[in-house]
CSV table of C-alpha atoms in Angstrom, one decimal:
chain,number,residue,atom,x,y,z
R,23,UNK,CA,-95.0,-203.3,-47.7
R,24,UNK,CA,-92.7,-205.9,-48.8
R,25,UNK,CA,-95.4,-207.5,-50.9
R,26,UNK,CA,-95.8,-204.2,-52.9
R,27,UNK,CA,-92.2,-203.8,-53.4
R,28,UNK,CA,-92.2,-207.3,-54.8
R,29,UNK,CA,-95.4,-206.8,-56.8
R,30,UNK,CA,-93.4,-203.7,-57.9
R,31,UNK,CA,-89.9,-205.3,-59.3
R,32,UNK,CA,-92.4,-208.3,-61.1
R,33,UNK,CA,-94.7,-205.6,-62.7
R,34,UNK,CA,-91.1,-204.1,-63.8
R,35,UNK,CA,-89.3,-207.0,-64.8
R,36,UNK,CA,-92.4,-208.0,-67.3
R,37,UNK,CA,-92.7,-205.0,-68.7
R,38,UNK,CA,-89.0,-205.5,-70.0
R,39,UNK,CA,-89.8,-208.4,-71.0
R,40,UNK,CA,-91.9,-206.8,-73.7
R,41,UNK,CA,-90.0,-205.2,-76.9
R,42,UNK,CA,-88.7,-201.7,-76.1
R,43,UNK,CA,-89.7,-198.9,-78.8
R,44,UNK,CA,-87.5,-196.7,-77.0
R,45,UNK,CA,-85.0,-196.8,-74.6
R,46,UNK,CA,-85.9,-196.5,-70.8
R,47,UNK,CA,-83.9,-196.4,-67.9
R,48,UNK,CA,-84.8,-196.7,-64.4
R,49,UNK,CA,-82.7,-195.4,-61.7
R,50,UNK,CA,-82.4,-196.4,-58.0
R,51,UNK,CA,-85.5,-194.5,-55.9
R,52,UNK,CA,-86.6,-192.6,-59.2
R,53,UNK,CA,-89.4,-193.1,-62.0
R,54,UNK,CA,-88.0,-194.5,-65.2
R,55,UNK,CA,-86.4,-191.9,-67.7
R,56,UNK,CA,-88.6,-192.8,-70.6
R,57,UNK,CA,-87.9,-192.0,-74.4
R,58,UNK,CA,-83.9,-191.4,-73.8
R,59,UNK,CA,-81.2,-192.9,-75.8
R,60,UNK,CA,-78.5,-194.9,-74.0
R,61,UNK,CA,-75.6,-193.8,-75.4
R,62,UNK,CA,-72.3,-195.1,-73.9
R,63,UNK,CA,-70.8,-197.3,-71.0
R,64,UNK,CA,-67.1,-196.3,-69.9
R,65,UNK,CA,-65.5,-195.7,-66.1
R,66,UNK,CA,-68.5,-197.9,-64.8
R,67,UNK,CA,-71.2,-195.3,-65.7
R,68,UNK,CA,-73.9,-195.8,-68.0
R,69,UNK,CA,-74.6,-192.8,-70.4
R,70,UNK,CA,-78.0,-191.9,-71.7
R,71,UNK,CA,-79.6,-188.5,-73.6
R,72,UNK,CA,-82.5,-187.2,-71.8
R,73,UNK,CA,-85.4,-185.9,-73.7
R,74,UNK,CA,-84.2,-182.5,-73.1
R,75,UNK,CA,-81.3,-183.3,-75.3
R,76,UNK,CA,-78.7,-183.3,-71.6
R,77,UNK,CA,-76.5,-186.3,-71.5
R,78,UNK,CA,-76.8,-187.8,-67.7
R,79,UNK,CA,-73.7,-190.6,-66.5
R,80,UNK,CA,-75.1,-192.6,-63.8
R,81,UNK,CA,-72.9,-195.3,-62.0
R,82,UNK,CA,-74.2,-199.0,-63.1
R,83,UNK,CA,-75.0,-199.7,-58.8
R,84,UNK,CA,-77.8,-196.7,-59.3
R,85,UNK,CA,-79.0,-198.2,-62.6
R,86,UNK,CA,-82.1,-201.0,-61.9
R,87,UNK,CA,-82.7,-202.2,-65.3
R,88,UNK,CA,-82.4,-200.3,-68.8
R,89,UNK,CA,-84.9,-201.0,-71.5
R,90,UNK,CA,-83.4,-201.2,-74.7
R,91,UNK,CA,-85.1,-200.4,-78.3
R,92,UNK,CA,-84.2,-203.4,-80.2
R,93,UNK,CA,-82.5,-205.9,-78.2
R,94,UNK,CA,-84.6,-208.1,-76.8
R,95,UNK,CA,-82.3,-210.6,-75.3
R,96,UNK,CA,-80.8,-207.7,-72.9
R,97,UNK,CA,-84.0,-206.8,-72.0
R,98,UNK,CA,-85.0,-209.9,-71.1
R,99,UNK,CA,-82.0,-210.5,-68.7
R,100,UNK,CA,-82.4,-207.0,-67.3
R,101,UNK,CA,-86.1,-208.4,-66.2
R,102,UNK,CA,-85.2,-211.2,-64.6
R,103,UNK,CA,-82.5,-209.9,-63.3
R,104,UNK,CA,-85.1,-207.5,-61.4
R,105,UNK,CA,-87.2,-209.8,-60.2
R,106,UNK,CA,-83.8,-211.4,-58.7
R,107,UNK,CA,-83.6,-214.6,-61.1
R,108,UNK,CA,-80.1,-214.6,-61.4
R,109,UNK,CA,-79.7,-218.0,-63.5
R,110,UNK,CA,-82.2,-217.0,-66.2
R,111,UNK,CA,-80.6,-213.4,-65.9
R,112,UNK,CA,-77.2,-215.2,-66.6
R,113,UNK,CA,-78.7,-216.9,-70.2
R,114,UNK,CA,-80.1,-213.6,-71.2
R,115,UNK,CA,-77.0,-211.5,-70.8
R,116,UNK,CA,-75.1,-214.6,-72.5
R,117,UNK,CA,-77.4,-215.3,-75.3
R,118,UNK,CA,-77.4,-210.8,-75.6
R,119,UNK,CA,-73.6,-211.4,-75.4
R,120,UNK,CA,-73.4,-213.6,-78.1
R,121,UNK,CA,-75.1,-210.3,-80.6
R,122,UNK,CA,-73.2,-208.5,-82.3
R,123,UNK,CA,-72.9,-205.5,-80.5
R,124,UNK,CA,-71.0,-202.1,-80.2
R,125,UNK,CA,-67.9,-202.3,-77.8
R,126,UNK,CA,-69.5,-200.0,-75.2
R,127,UNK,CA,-72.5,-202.1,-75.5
R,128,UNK,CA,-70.7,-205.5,-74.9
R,129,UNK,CA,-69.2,-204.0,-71.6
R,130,UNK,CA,-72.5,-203.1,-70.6
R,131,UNK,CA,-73.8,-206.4,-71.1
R,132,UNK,CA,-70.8,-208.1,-69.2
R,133,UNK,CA,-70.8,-205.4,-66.2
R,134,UNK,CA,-74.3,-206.9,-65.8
R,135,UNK,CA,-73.5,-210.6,-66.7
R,136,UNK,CA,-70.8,-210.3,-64.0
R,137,UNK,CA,-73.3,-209.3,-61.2
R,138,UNK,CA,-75.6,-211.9,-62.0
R,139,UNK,CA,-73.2,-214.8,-62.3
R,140,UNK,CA,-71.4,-214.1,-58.9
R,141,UNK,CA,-75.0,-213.9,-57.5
R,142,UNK,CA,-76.2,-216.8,-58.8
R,143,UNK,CA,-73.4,-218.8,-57.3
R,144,UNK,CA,-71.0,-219.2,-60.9
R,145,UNK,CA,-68.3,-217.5,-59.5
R,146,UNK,CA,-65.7,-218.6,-62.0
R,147,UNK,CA,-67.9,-217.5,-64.8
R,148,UNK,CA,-67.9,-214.1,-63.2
R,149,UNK,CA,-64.3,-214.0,-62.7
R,150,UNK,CA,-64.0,-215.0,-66.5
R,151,UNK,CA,-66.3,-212.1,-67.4
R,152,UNK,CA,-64.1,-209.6,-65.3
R,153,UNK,CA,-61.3,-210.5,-67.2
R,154,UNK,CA,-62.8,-210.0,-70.2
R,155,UNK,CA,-63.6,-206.6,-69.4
R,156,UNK,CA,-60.3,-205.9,-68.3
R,157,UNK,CA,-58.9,-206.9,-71.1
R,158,UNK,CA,-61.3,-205.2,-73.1
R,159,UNK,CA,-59.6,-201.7,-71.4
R,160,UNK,CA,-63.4,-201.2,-69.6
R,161,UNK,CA,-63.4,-200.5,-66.3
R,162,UNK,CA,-65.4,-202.8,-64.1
R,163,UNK,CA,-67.8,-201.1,-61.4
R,164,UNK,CA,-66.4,-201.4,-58.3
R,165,UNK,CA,-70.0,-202.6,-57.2
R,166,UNK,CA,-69.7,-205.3,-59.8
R,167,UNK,CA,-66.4,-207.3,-58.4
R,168,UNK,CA,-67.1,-211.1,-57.9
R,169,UNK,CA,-68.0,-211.4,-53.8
R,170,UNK,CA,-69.4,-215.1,-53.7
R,171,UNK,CA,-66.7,-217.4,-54.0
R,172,UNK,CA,-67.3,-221.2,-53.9
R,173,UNK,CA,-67.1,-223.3,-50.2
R,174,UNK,CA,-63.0,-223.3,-49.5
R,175,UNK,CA,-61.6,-226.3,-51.8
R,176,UNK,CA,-64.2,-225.8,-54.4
R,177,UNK,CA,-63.6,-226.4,-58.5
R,178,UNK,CA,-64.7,-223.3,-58.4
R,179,UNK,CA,-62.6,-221.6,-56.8
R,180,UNK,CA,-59.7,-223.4,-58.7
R,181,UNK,CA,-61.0,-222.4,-61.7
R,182,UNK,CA,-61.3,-218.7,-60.8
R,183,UNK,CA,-57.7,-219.3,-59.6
R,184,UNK,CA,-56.5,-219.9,-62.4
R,185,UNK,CA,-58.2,-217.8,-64.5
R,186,UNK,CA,-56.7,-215.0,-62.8
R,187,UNK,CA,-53.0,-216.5,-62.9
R,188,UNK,CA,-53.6,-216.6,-66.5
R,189,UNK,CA,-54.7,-212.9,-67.5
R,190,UNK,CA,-52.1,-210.9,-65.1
R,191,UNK,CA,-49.4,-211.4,-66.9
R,192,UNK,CA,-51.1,-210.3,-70.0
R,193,UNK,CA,-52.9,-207.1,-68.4
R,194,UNK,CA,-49.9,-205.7,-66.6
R,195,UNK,CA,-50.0,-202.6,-68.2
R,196,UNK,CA,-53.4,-202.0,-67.3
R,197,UNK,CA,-54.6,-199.7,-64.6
R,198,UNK,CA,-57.3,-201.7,-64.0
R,199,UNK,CA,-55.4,-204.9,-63.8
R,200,UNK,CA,-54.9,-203.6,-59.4
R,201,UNK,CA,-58.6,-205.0,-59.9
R,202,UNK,CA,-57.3,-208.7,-60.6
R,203,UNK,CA,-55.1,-208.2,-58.7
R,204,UNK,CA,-56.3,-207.6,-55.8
R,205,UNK,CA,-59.3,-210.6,-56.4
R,206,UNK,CA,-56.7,-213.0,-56.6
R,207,UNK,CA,-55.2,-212.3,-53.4
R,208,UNK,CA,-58.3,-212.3,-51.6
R,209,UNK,CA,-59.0,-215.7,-53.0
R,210,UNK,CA,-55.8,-216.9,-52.5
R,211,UNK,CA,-55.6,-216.0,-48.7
R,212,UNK,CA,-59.8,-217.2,-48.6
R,213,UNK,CA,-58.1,-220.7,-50.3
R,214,UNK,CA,-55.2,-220.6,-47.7
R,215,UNK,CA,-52.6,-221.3,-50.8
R,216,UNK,CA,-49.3,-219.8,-51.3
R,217,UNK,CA,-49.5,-216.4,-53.0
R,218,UNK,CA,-49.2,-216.6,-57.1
R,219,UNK,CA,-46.2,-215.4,-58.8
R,220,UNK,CA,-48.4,-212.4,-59.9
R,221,UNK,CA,-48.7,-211.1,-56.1
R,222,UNK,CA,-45.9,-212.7,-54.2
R,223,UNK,CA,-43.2,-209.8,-52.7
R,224,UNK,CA,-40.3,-210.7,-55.0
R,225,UNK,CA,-37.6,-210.1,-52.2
R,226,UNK,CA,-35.1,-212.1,-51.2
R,227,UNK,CA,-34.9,-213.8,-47.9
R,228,UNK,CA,-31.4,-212.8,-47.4
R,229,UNK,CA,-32.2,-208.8,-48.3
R,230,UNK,CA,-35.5,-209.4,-45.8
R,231,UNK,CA,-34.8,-212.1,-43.0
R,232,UNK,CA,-38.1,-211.5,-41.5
R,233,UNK,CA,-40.1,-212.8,-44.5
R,234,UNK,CA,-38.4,-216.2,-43.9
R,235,UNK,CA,-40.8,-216.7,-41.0
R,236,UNK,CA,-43.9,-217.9,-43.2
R,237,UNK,CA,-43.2,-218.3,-46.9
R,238,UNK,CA,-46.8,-216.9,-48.3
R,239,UNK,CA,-47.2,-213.8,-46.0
R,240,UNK,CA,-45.1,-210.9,-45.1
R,241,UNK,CA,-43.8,-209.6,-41.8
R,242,UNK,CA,-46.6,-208.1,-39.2
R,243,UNK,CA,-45.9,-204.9,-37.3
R,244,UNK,CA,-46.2,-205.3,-33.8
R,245,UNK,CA,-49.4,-203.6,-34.0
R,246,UNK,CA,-50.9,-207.2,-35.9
R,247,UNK,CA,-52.1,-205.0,-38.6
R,248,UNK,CA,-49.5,-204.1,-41.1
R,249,UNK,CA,-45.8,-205.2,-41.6
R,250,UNK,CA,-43.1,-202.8,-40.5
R,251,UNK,CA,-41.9,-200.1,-42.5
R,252,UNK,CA,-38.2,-201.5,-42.7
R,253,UNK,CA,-39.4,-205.1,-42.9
R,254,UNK,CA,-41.4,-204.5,-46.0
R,255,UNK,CA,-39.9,-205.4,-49.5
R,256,UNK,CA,-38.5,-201.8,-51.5
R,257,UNK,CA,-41.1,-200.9,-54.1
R,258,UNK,CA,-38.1,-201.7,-56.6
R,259,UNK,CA,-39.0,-205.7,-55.7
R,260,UNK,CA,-43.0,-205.5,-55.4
R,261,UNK,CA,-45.5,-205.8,-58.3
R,262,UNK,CA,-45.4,-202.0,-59.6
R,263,UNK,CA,-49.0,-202.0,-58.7
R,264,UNK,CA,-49.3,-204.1,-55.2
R,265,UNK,CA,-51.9,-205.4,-54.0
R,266,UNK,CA,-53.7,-204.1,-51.1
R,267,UNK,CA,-56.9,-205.5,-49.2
R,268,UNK,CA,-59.9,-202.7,-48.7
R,269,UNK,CA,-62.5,-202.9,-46.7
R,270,UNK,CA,-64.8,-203.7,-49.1
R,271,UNK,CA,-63.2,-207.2,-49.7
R,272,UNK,CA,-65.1,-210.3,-49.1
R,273,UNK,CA,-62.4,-212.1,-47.0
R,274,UNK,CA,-64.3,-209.4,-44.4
R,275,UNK,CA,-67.5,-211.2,-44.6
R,276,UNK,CA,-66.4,-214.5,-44.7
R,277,UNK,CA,-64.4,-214.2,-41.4
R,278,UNK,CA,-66.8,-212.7,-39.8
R,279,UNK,CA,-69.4,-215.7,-40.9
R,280,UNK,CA,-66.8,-218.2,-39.8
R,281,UNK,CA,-66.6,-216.2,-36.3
R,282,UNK,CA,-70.8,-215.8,-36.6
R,283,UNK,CA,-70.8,-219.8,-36.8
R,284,UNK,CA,-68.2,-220.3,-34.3
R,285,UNK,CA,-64.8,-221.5,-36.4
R,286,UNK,CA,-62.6,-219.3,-34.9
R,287,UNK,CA,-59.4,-221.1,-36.1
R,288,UNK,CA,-60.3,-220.7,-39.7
R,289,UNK,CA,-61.5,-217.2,-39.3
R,290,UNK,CA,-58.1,-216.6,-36.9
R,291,UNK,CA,-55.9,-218.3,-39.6
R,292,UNK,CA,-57.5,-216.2,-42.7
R,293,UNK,CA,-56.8,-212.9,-40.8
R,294,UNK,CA,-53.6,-213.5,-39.7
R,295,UNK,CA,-52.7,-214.0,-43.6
R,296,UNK,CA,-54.5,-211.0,-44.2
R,297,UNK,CA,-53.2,-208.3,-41.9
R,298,UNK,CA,-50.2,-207.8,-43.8
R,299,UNK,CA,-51.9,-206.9,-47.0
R,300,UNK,CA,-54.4,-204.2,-45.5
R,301,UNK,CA,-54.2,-200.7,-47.0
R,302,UNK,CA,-53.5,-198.3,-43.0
R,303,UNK,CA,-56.6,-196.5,-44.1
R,304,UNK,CA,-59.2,-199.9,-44.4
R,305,UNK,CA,-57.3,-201.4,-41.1
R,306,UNK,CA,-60.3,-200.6,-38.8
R,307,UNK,CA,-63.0,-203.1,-39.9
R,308,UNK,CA,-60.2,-206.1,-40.0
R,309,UNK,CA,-59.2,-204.8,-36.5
R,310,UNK,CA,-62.2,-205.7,-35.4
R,311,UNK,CA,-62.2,-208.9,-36.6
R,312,UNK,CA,-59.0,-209.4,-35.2
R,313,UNK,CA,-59.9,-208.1,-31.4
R,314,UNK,CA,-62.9,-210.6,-32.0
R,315,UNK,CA,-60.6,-213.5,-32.4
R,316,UNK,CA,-58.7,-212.9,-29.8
R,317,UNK,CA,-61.7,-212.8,-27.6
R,318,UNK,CA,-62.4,-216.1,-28.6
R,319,UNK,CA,-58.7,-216.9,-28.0
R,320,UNK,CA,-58.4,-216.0,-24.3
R,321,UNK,CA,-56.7,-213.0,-25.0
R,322,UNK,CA,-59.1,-210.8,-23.3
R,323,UNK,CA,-56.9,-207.7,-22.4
R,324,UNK,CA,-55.0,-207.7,-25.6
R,325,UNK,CA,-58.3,-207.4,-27.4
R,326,UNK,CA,-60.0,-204.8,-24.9
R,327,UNK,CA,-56.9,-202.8,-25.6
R,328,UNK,CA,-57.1,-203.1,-29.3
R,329,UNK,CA,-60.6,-202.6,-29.2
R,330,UNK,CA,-60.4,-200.0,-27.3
R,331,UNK,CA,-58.7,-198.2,-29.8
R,332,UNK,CA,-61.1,-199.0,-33.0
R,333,UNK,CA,-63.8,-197.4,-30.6
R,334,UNK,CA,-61.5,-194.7,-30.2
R,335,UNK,CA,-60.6,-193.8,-33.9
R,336,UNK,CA,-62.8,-195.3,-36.4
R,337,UNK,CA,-64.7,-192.5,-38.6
R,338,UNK,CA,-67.5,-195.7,-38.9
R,339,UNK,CA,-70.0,-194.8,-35.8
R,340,UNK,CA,-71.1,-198.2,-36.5
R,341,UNK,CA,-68.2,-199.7,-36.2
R,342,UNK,CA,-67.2,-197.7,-33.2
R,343,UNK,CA,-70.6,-198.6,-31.0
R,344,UNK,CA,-69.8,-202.1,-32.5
R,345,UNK,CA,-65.8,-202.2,-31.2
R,346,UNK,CA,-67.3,-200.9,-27.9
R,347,UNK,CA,-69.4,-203.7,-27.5
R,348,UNK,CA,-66.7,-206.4,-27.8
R,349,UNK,CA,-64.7,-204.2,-26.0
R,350,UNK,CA,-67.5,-204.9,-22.8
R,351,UNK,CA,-67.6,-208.3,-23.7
R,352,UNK,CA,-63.8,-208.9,-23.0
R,353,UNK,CA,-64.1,-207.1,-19.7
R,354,UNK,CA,-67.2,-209.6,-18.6
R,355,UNK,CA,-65.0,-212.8,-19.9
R,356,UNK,CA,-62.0,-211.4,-17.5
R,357,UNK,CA,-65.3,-210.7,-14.7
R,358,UNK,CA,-64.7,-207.1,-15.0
R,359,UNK,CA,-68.1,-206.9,-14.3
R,360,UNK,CA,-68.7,-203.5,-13.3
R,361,UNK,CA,-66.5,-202.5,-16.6
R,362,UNK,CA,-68.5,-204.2,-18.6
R,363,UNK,CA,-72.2,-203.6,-17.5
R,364,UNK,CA,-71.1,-199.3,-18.1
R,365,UNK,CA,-70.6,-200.3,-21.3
R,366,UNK,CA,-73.6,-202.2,-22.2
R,367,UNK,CA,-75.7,-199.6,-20.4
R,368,UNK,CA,-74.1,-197.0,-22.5
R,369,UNK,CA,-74.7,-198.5,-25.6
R,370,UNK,CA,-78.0,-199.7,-24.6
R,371,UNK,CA,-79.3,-196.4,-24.3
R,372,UNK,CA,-77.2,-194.9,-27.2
R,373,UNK,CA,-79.8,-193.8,-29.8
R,374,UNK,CA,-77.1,-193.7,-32.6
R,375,UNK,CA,-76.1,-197.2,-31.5
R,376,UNK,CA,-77.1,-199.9,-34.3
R,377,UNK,CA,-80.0,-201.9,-33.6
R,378,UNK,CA,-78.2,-205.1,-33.1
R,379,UNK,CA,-75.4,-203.6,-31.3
R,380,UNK,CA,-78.1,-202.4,-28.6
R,381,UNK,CA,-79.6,-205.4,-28.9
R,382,UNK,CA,-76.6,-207.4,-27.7
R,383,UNK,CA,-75.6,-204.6,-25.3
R,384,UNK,CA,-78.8,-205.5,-23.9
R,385,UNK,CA,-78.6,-209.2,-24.0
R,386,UNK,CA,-75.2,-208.6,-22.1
R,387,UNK,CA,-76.4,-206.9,-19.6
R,388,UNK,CA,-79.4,-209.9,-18.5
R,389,UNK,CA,-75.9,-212.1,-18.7
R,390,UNK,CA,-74.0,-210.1,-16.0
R,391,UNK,CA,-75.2,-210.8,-12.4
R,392,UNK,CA,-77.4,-208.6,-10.6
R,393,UNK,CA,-76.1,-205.4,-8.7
R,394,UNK,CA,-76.1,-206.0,-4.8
């Protein structure tokens, strides 16, 4: 089956290759629209005319390649970006770039360069292309923000550093400058550098004692997750439009590699800078993170407890079955045993369990000595 699909996306990616007569677009799971007219590219959605005259808006994630009548450069990159060649997609959509095109035309072309350059490892190139469209007043896909930074240290990374520092002052006004925003925090706190001027809480150590503790973070609640409502700087000395971690950000995936891999001091050290910037409704999947650490910590109860409560509360049943699992494994590192095997057998029978979760329910159970 996963020779056909890949039969499938090469079949589709030459056919773009060709010169379009029309314009075509494929969507996600549906045949191509054939013999439209894209139209338009604004809010992230790509507009096209169907043959019966309707115009359809389709978010760019649900679009798999458009086929454009006249531009063979784009079409070009949208095939190879099909067939997943991200650095020949990268020359097409830059060589396309370089046409002169309509303004809703160039976003489209850099919503598209953007996704291939952070996927084929030039993450500063997509940062660059982000700006641009910021700047532009086009409003990136959400789908489309940079995810692949460089190893911690890299040029890279620098360079997307500073590329950031450099726009925010200049898009300020922009609604969409919260996106920049919000990229450079996550790469500062992935670089472990202090927060730029454009991000850093503006209030005074003698108005907010607390925030004297660590110079680059803010105060955390007692809960870990977010700092306490009177420890917080007033609105009137924040960034009018503050940055706030989702959970959607990266930093998520590259803690929970470092945890996967076993460097639990740099995943521990990036979430404890972290905590203070997560928005209260995104806190479950870093509280996960965070009971995980302090599993590996020693702090066994303090993460059952926490854990406890993810399992509890999350509206991810994923993440819940997940949270219950570490939950079992903190029990069996304090020998809790008979705590712990109630909860592997309960998630190892759970049908709406994840695969892997059940797997490792499973795998905990074999650990755990046998019953008498």
């Amino acid at each position: 089956m996963a020779q056909v699909h890949h039969a499938a996306i090469l079949s589709s990616a030459a056919l773009l290759l060709v010169a379009a007569q029309a314009d075509t677009v494929k969507l996600a799971g549906r045949p191509p629209f054939q013999n439209v007219a894209v139209t338009d590219f604004r809010g992230g959605r790509a507009v096209f005319r169907g043959v019966s005259g309707e115009y359809i808006r389709k978010p760019l994630a649900e679009v798999e390649w458009v086929c454009l009548a006249g531009q063979p450069d784009i079409n070009a990159a949208e095939g190879f970006a099909a067939a997943a060649d991200w650095p020949r997609a990268v020359t097409g959509y830059e060589r396309a770039l370089a046409q002169p095109n309509p303004p809703w035309l160039a976003s489209l072309i850099r919503a598209r360069l953007l996704c291939a350059a952070d996927r084929a490892g030039q993450f500063d190139r997509a940062v660059t292309v982000l700006v641009e469209l910021v700047t532009a007043g086009a409003t990136p896909p959400t789908a489309s923000i940079p995810r692949h930074p460089g190893l911690p240290g890299s040029e890279l990374n620098r360079r997307a550093l500073a590329a950031l520092e450099e726009a925010l002052p200049g898009s300020a006004s922009s609604a969409d400058a919260r996106v920049l925003r919000v990229l450079l925090l996550e790469l500062a706190l992935y670089e472990d550098v202090e927060l730029p001027a454009a991000i850093r809480p503006e209030a005074s150590a003698a108005s907010h004692p607390a925030a004297t503790s660590h110079p680059n973070t803010a105060p955390a609640s007692p809960l870990g997750i977010l700092p306490a409502e009177d420890a917080r700087p007033s609105a009137t000395s924040r960034p009018s439009a503050a940055a706030r971690l989702r959970d959607d950000s990266f930093l998520l995936d590259a803690i929970a590699a470092a945890l996967d891999r076993g460097d639990h001091a740099w995943a521990e050290g990036r979430l404890e800078r972290a905590l203070p910037f997560v928005e209260p409704t995104a806190c479950y999947p870093w509280r996960l993170l965070l009971g995980r650490c302090q599993i590996e910590g020693g702090r066994f109860a303090t993460a059952a407890a926490g854990l406890m409560d993810v399992a509890a509360h999350d509206p991810d049943p994923a993440r819940r079955a997940r949270a219950l699992y570490y939950v079992g494994l903190a029990h069996e590192r304090m020998d809790r045993v008979d705590v712990a095997r109630d909860l592997y057998q309960e998630l190892a029978e759970r049908a709406d369990a994840p695969n892997d979760v059940r797997t490792s329910a499973q795998g905990g159970l074999r650990r755990l000595p046998p019953l008498p």
